[in-house]
Short mmCIF file of C-alpha atoms and ligand atoms in Angstrom, two decimals:
data_model
loop_
_atom_site.label_atom_id
_atom_site.label_comp_id
_atom_site.label_asym_id
_atom_site.label_seq_id
_atom_site.Cartn_x
_atom_site.Cartn_y
_atom_site.Cartn_z
CA MET P 1 0.00 0.00 0.00
CA LYS P 2 1.33 3.49 -0.90
CA PHE P 3 1.78 6.11 1.82
CA ASN P 4 -1.15 8.26 0.64
CA THR P 5 -3.46 5.25 1.03
CA LYS P 6 -1.96 4.10 4.32
CA THR P 7 -2.80 7.39 6.02
CA ILE P 8 -6.48 6.62 5.37
CA HIS P 9 -6.66 2.81 5.51
CA GLY P 10 -3.41 1.66 7.15
CA GLY P 11 -4.13 -0.78 9.97
CA GLN P 12 -7.82 0.17 9.77
CA SER P 13 -10.95 -1.84 9.11
CA PRO P 14 -14.60 -1.01 9.74
CA ASP P 15 -15.72 -1.71 13.31
CA LYS P 16 -16.93 -5.28 13.81
CA ALA P 17 -20.06 -4.42 15.80
CA TYR P 18 -21.96 -2.15 13.35
CA GLY P 19 -19.52 -1.56 10.50
CA SER P 20 -18.86 2.01 11.56
CA VAL P 21 -16.19 3.36 9.21
CA MET P 22 -14.42 5.40 11.87
CA PRO P 23 -13.42 3.47 15.01
CA PRO P 24 -15.90 4.27 17.79
CA ILE P 25 -14.65 6.19 20.82
CA TYR P 26 -14.61 3.44 23.45
CA GLN P 27 -14.86 5.82 26.40
CA THR P 28 -14.51 3.15 29.06
CA SER P 29 -12.01 2.23 31.75
CA THR P 30 -13.00 -1.42 32.04
CA TYR P 31 -14.71 -4.34 30.20
CA ALA P 32 -17.24 -6.92 31.41
CA GLN P 33 -16.01 -10.49 32.00
CA SER P 34 -18.32 -13.54 31.82
CA THR P 35 -16.13 -15.45 34.27
CA PRO P 36 -12.80 -14.37 35.84
CA GLY P 37 -10.44 -14.01 32.87
CA GLY P 38 -13.31 -14.56 30.40
CA HIS P 39 -13.16 -11.39 28.28
CA LYS P 40 -13.00 -10.34 24.62
CA GLY P 41 -9.34 -9.30 24.69
CA TYR P 42 -9.86 -6.13 26.71
CA GLU P 43 -9.61 -5.96 30.51
CA TYR P 44 -8.61 -2.46 31.56
CA SER P 45 -7.99 0.66 29.46
CA ARG P 46 -4.47 1.47 30.69
CA THR P 47 -3.48 -1.86 29.17
CA HIS P 48 -5.84 -2.07 26.18
CA ASN P 49 -8.39 0.19 24.53
CA PRO P 50 -9.90 -0.49 21.07
CA THR P 51 -9.78 3.16 19.95
CA ARG P 52 -6.15 3.49 21.06
CA HIS P 53 -5.35 0.18 19.36
CA ALA P 54 -6.77 1.43 16.05
CA LEU P 55 -4.51 4.50 16.35
CA GLU P 56 -1.47 2.40 17.26
CA HIS P 57 -2.02 0.29 14.13
CA ALA P 58 -2.20 3.48 12.07
CA PHE P 59 1.06 4.78 13.62
CA ALA P 60 2.82 1.48 12.76
CA SER P 61 1.46 1.51 9.21
CA ILE P 62 2.50 5.05 8.23
CA GLU P 63 6.03 4.61 9.66
CA ASN P 64 6.58 1.21 7.97
CA GLY P 65 6.90 -0.47 11.37
CA THR P 66 5.26 -3.54 12.87
CA HIS P 67 4.19 -2.13 16.24
CA GLY P 68 2.93 1.30 17.32
CA LEU P 69 2.42 2.71 20.82
CA ALA P 70 0.44 5.80 21.78
CA PHE P 71 1.24 7.95 24.83
CA GLY P 72 -0.24 10.93 26.62
CA SER P 73 2.42 13.29 25.16
CA GLY P 74 5.57 13.27 23.08
CA LEU P 75 7.64 13.54 26.24
CA ALA P 76 5.83 10.53 27.76
CA ALA P 77 6.88 8.54 24.66
CA ILE P 78 10.53 9.63 25.08
CA ASP P 79 10.31 8.82 28.80
CA ALA P 80 9.28 5.24 27.91
CA VAL P 81 12.30 4.84 25.59
CA ILE P 82 14.77 5.96 28.27
CA LYS P 83 13.17 3.50 30.71
CA LEU P 84 14.61 0.71 28.53
CA LEU P 85 17.95 1.70 30.13
CA LYS P 86 19.42 1.15 33.59
CA PRO P 87 21.79 3.13 35.84
CA GLY P 88 25.28 3.35 34.35
CA ASP P 89 24.04 3.26 30.75
CA GLU P 90 25.01 6.09 28.39
CA VAL P 91 23.13 7.92 25.63
CA ILE P 92 24.60 9.95 22.77
CA SER P 93 22.18 12.67 21.67
CA THR P 94 22.10 15.52 19.15
CA ASN P 95 22.95 18.87 20.78
CA ASP P 96 20.41 20.95 18.79
CA LEU P 97 17.46 19.32 20.56
CA TYR P 98 13.85 20.06 21.52
CA GLY P 99 14.15 21.85 24.89
CA GLY P 100 11.71 19.54 26.69
CA THR P 101 13.70 16.49 25.61
CA TYR P 102 16.91 18.09 26.95
CA ARG P 103 15.13 18.88 30.25
CA LEU P 104 13.80 15.31 30.58
CA PHE P 105 17.25 13.82 29.93
CA THR P 106 19.20 16.17 32.24
CA SER P 107 16.73 17.05 35.03
CA ILE P 108 15.04 13.65 35.41
CA PHE P 109 17.16 10.80 34.06
CA GLU P 110 20.63 12.05 35.07
CA LYS P 111 19.38 11.64 38.67
CA PHE P 112 19.02 7.94 37.90
CA GLN P 113 22.68 7.73 36.81
CA ILE P 114 22.04 7.65 33.09
CA LYS P 115 24.72 9.67 31.33
CA PHE P 116 23.96 11.85 28.28
CA HIS P 117 26.46 13.22 25.74
CA PHE P 118 25.07 16.11 23.65
CA ILE P 119 27.08 16.39 20.45
CA GLY P 120 26.96 17.79 16.92
CA MET P 121 26.19 15.00 14.45
CA ASN P 122 26.96 16.74 11.16
CA LYS P 123 29.64 14.09 10.67
CA ALA P 124 28.45 10.62 11.78
CA SER P 125 32.07 9.59 12.36
CA ASP P 126 32.27 12.16 15.21
CA ILE P 127 29.97 9.89 17.25
CA LYS P 128 32.58 7.12 17.54
CA SER P 129 34.76 8.87 20.10
CA TYR P 130 31.80 8.98 22.54
CA ILE P 131 31.01 5.26 22.30
CA ASN P 132 32.06 2.91 25.09
CA ALA P 133 30.81 -0.39 26.56
CA ASN P 134 27.99 1.45 28.41
CA THR P 135 26.57 3.20 25.33
CA LYS P 136 23.07 1.82 24.76
CA LEU P 137 21.18 4.46 22.77
CA ILE P 138 21.73 7.17 20.15
CA TRP P 139 19.02 9.86 20.10
CA VAL P 140 18.62 11.86 16.89
CA GLU P 141 16.32 14.73 16.00
CA THR P 142 16.27 15.81 12.33
CA PRO P 143 15.51 18.44 11.07
CA THR P 144 16.63 20.17 14.26
CA ASN P 145 14.77 22.91 16.05
CA PRO P 146 15.01 25.85 15.37
CA MET P 147 18.10 25.81 13.10
CA LEU P 148 16.83 23.17 10.62
CA ASN P 149 20.09 21.20 10.53
CA ILE P 150 19.77 17.81 8.83
CA ILE P 151 21.42 14.69 10.26
CA ASP P 152 22.24 11.72 8.02
CA ILE P 153 20.12 8.93 9.59
CA LYS P 154 21.63 6.18 7.41
CA ALA P 155 25.18 7.15 8.36
CA VAL P 156 24.35 7.35 12.09
CA SER P 157 22.54 4.01 11.84
CA ALA P 158 25.64 2.37 10.35
CA VAL P 159 27.67 3.49 13.39
CA ALA P 160 24.93 2.34 15.79
CA LYS P 161 24.62 -1.10 14.15
CA LYS P 162 28.37 -1.67 14.17
CA HIS P 163 28.44 -1.16 17.96
CA ASN P 164 25.10 -2.84 18.67
CA ILE P 165 23.49 0.38 19.96
CA LEU P 166 19.80 1.28 19.58
CA LEU P 167 19.03 4.25 17.35
CA ALA P 168 15.92 6.36 18.07
CA VAL P 169 14.80 9.20 15.78
CA ASP P 170 12.42 12.00 16.77
CA ASN P 171 10.51 12.36 13.48
CA THR P 172 8.16 15.14 14.67
CA PHE P 173 9.37 17.85 12.26
CA ALA P 174 9.57 15.67 9.14
CA THR P 175 6.63 13.25 9.61
CA PRO P 176 6.63 9.95 7.67
CA TYR P 177 5.37 11.88 4.62
CA LEU P 178 8.87 13.32 4.28
CA GLN P 179 11.13 10.73 5.92
CA GLN P 180 10.79 7.17 7.20
CA PRO P 181 13.57 6.55 9.73
CA LEU P 182 12.91 2.80 10.20
CA ASP P 183 13.66 2.31 6.48
CA LEU P 184 16.91 4.27 6.96
CA GLY P 185 18.04 1.93 9.76
CA ALA P 186 16.56 3.40 12.95
CA ASP P 187 15.17 1.01 15.59
CA ILE P 188 12.65 3.39 17.15
CA VAL P 189 10.70 6.30 15.65
CA MET P 190 9.21 8.82 18.05
CA HIS P 191 6.62 11.55 17.43
CA SER P 192 5.07 14.39 19.27
CA ALA P 193 1.71 13.60 17.63
CA THR P 194 0.64 16.94 19.12
CA LYS P 195 2.20 18.50 16.00
CA TYR P 196 1.78 17.34 12.37
CA LEU P 197 0.20 13.89 12.97
CA GLY P 198 -2.70 15.40 14.95
CA GLY P 199 -2.34 18.46 12.75
CA HIS P 200 -5.12 20.63 14.16
CA SER P 201 -3.64 22.00 17.41
CA ASP P 202 -6.37 20.27 19.42
CA LEU P 203 -4.55 17.51 21.33
CA VAL P 204 -1.32 16.53 23.13
CA MET P 205 -0.01 13.05 22.30
CA GLY P 206 3.10 10.95 21.71
CA ALA P 207 3.91 7.96 19.51
CA LEU P 208 6.56 5.27 19.19
CA VAL P 209 6.93 2.85 16.28
CA VAL P 210 9.32 -0.13 16.08
CA LYS P 211 9.86 -3.07 13.71
CA ASP P 212 11.15 -5.66 16.19
CA ILE P 213 8.84 -7.78 18.36
CA ASP P 214 11.20 -8.02 21.38
CA LEU P 215 11.68 -4.25 21.47
CA ALA P 216 7.92 -3.78 21.01
CA ASN P 217 7.17 -6.08 23.95
CA LYS P 218 9.63 -4.26 26.22
CA LEU P 219 8.01 -0.94 25.31
CA TYR P 220 4.44 -2.28 25.74
CA PHE P 221 5.49 -3.48 29.20
CA ILE P 222 6.76 0.02 30.08
CA GLN P 223 3.67 1.68 28.56
CA ASN P 224 1.38 -0.42 30.77
CA ALA P 225 3.61 -0.47 33.86
CA SER P 226 4.28 3.30 33.86
CA GLY P 227 0.82 4.12 32.49
CA ALA P 228 1.38 7.30 30.45
CA VAL P 229 -1.30 6.38 27.90
CA CYS P 230 -3.62 8.70 25.96
CA GLY P 231 -7.41 8.57 26.23
CA PRO P 232 -9.88 7.25 23.64
CA GLN P 233 -11.20 10.71 22.66
CA ASP P 234 -7.71 11.98 21.82
CA SER P 235 -6.95 8.70 20.02
CA PHE P 236 -9.98 9.31 17.80
CA LEU P 237 -8.86 12.89 17.04
CA ALA P 238 -5.33 11.75 16.17
CA LEU P 239 -6.69 9.04 13.85
CA ARG P 240 -8.83 11.64 12.12
CA GLY P 241 -5.79 13.92 11.80
CA ILE P 242 -3.64 11.21 10.22
CA LYS P 243 -6.24 10.65 7.48
CA THR P 244 -5.31 14.01 5.92
CA LEU P 245 -1.59 14.01 6.78
CA HIS P 246 -0.45 13.57 3.17
CA VAL P 247 -2.59 16.38 1.72
CA ARG P 248 -1.74 18.71 4.59
CA MET P 249 1.99 17.98 4.26
CA GLN P 250 1.92 18.57 0.53
CA ARG P 251 0.51 22.07 1.15
CA HIS P 252 2.85 22.71 4.13
CA CYS P 253 5.77 21.97 1.77
CA GLU P 254 4.44 24.18 -1.06
CA ASN P 255 3.77 27.08 1.31
CA GLY P 256 7.10 26.52 3.10
CA ARG P 257 8.91 26.88 -0.21
CA ALA P 258 6.92 29.99 -1.21
CA VAL P 259 7.58 31.69 2.15
CA ALA P 260 11.29 30.69 2.17
CA GLU P 261 11.80 32.07 -1.34
CA PHE P 262 9.94 35.27 -0.47
CA LEU P 263 12.02 35.83 2.67
CA ALA P 264 15.31 35.07 0.90
CA GLN P 265 14.88 38.07 -1.42
CA HIS P 266 13.49 40.48 1.22
CA PRO P 267 15.79 43.47 1.94
CA ASN P 268 15.13 43.34 5.72
CA VAL P 269 15.97 39.63 6.02
CA GLU P 270 19.53 38.51 6.73
CA THR P 271 19.51 34.67 6.52
CA VAL P 272 16.80 32.06 5.86
CA TYR P 273 17.29 28.57 7.32
CA TRP P 274 15.40 26.10 5.12
CA PRO P 275 16.88 22.77 3.94
CA GLY P 276 15.39 23.21 0.44
CA PHE P 277 17.94 25.88 -0.52
CA GLU P 278 21.00 24.56 -2.37
CA THR P 279 23.07 26.86 -0.15
CA HIS P 280 21.86 25.05 3.02
CA PRO P 281 24.90 23.18 4.43
CA ASN P 282 23.01 19.85 4.63
CA HIS P 283 20.94 20.27 1.43
CA ASN P 284 22.34 17.12 -0.19
CA ILE P 285 21.49 14.88 2.78
CA ALA P 286 18.04 16.48 2.97
CA LYS P 287 17.52 15.67 -0.72
CA GLN P 288 18.57 12.05 -0.17
CA GLN P 289 16.59 11.19 2.95
CA MET P 290 13.54 13.47 2.64
CA ASN P 291 10.84 13.53 -0.06
CA ASP P 292 10.45 17.32 0.25
CA PHE P 293 11.60 20.02 2.66
CA GLY P 294 8.63 20.66 4.94
CA GLY P 295 6.91 23.72 6.33
CA MET P 296 9.32 24.63 9.14
CA LEU P 297 11.84 27.41 8.61
CA SER P 298 13.70 30.10 10.54
CA PHE P 299 15.11 33.46 9.51
CA THR P 300 16.98 36.42 10.97
CA THR P 301 16.21 40.09 10.41
CA LYS P 302 18.93 42.52 9.29
CA GLY P 303 20.99 44.18 12.03
CA ASN P 304 20.27 41.46 14.64
CA ARG P 305 18.19 43.75 16.90
CA TYR P 306 16.13 42.03 19.59
CA GLU P 307 13.41 44.73 19.56
CA ALA P 308 13.08 44.67 15.77
CA ALA P 309 12.45 40.90 15.80
CA ILE P 310 9.91 41.25 18.63
CA LYS P 311 8.12 44.06 16.72
CA THR P 312 8.04 41.90 13.58
CA VAL P 313 6.33 38.94 15.30
CA GLU P 314 3.93 41.31 17.11
CA ARG P 315 2.81 42.86 13.81
CA LEU P 316 1.89 39.49 12.23
CA LYS P 317 -1.87 38.99 11.79
CA VAL P 318 -2.37 35.75 9.82
CA PHE P 319 0.56 34.05 11.57
CA THR P 320 -0.25 33.57 15.27
CA LEU P 321 2.50 34.24 17.80
CA ALA P 322 2.54 30.96 19.75
CA GLU P 323 4.58 27.94 20.86
CA SER P 324 4.09 24.61 19.07
CA LEU P 325 4.02 23.80 15.35
CA GLY P 326 2.58 21.49 12.74
CA GLY P 327 -1.06 22.61 12.82
CA VAL P 328 -3.10 23.79 9.82
CA GLU P 329 -2.66 27.40 10.96
CA SER P 330 0.61 29.31 10.55
CA LEU P 331 2.52 30.09 13.75
CA ALA P 332 5.49 32.33 14.45
CA GLY P 333 7.86 32.19 17.40
CA HIS P 334 10.84 34.15 18.72
CA PRO P 335 13.15 31.44 20.14
CA ALA P 336 15.45 33.83 22.10
CA SER P 337 12.53 35.06 24.24
CA MET P 338 10.24 32.00 24.03
CA THR P 339 11.36 28.36 23.52
CA HIS P 340 15.08 29.00 24.15
CA ALA P 341 14.86 31.78 26.79
CA SER P 342 16.12 29.44 29.53
CA ILE P 343 19.41 28.83 27.67
CA PRO P 344 22.16 31.41 28.48
CA LYS P 345 22.66 33.93 25.63
CA GLU P 346 26.25 32.80 24.87
CA GLU P 347 25.14 29.14 24.75
CA ARG P 348 22.16 29.68 22.45
CA GLU P 349 24.15 31.97 20.15
CA LYS P 350 26.71 29.19 19.61
CA THR P 351 24.04 27.15 17.80
CA GLY P 352 22.69 30.16 15.89
CA VAL P 353 19.77 31.21 18.11
CA ILE P 354 20.57 34.92 17.98
CA ASP P 355 18.26 37.78 19.07
CA SER P 356 16.81 38.38 15.60
CA LEU P 357 15.94 34.72 14.86
CA ILE P 358 12.26 34.07 14.07
CA ARG P 359 10.86 30.54 13.60
CA LEU P 360 7.85 29.90 11.36
CA SER P 361 5.57 26.88 11.22
CA VAL P 362 4.04 27.56 7.82
CA GLY P 363 0.42 26.41 7.75
CA ILE P 364 -1.89 25.47 4.89
CA GLU P 365 -3.60 28.84 4.32
CA ASP P 366 -3.31 30.52 0.90
CA SER P 367 0.38 31.41 0.50
CA TYR P 368 -0.66 34.82 -0.93
CA ASP P 369 -2.06 35.83 2.46
CA LEU P 370 0.98 34.49 4.32
CA ILE P 371 3.34 36.51 2.12
CA GLN P 372 1.15 39.63 2.41
CA ASP P 373 1.27 39.24 6.19
CA LEU P 374 5.06 38.88 6.25
CA THR P 375 5.38 41.85 3.86
CA GLN P 376 3.48 44.19 6.21
CA ALA P 377 5.24 42.83 9.33
CA LEU P 378 8.72 43.29 7.83
CA SER P 379 8.15 46.78 6.39
CA THR P 380 9.60 49.42 8.69
C1 PLP N 401 6.78 19.20 20.86
C2 PLP N 401 7.95 18.32 20.66
C3 PLP N 401 8.27 17.29 21.57
C4 PLP N 401 7.48 17.06 22.84
O1 PLP N 401 6.19 16.64 22.58
P1 PLP N 401 4.92 16.97 23.54
O2 PLP N 401 3.80 16.35 22.79
O3 PLP N 401 4.85 18.45 23.67
O4 PLP N 401 5.20 16.30 24.85
C5 PLP N 401 9.36 16.49 21.29
N1 PLP N 401 10.11 16.67 20.17
C6 PLP N 401 9.84 17.65 19.28
C7 PLP N 401 10.71 17.81 18.07
C8 PLP N 401 8.76 18.50 19.49
O5 PLP N 401 8.51 19.48 18.61
#
């Protein structure tokens, strides 16, 4: 089945009871038993829920995996992956990382004696010097946030396989429409389904997909034992979101390109960070491992003035100034004062998060209106 069919039918079949085409919302915590242990496969909704199961099958299908798991948030999904480890184990992670992931690793799991190395992964060979007998996991996020660096998943996977280390990829920014990490050698794909998979800014959810039954069983055990599952109502909404993922992503990519090209020629714009430009340092890897370049981009305004960037985002009318990304509506953010404000100025500037940097999640509105909005916001 092709991807554009899988989003609609993957892992889905009409409900057995009445043939309902969408899976019903089984809003229940428990299930009747005819005799102790005599049930229809469902005992308790932390462990099993038919609506969540339908969603988990859809997750597995669109990521070319065999098993999917749904969680109450993206961070709950990451939390479950790290719980595969034990004290003394080590993780090598990308340094240009979603802030909440960094906080979970350093503020929660370092207390349990798990050691994290945050490194640049532009060259996969650079990873080798951090590998030792305790290294159990490599954590990759690509494209990175907010600088849109691209990491070569195949090359990192070759290093991981050689040393028998698990590779997990946070595929939130790209979605399986653009990139399928399991096919490139990753063992685990993770999503904040809050973003593009849900796609309508109306839920918070996480996903994991794997292609190995032993790994799946370990993660199902953690999912049930720790209990960070999502509810049936949100499962239904996420399933509904996934059905239009391919058409939404196509428009996100078209609009992303139109906005990137507009910004690149604007006299008040200094630099545009978008992997679709041939001048982007990782453009060739992006072209190899992604089907298109997505709707996320960042840019800096001329002169690098903090106030000028703040004024620009305040003036936007079609773009909403907000955290998050991946919904149908366009959002703008100012990383230095919002998502990355907790990182010391010198630290954030090392990775490119300077005062004038603005991040856009380009939505699926008419690109004419998005460009008009940016035109008026940038004219001073
Ligand atoms: C939002 C996000 C997360 C965290 O997901 P939540 O659903 O907010 O818990 C993790 N990784 C990336 C890349 C994200 O954008």
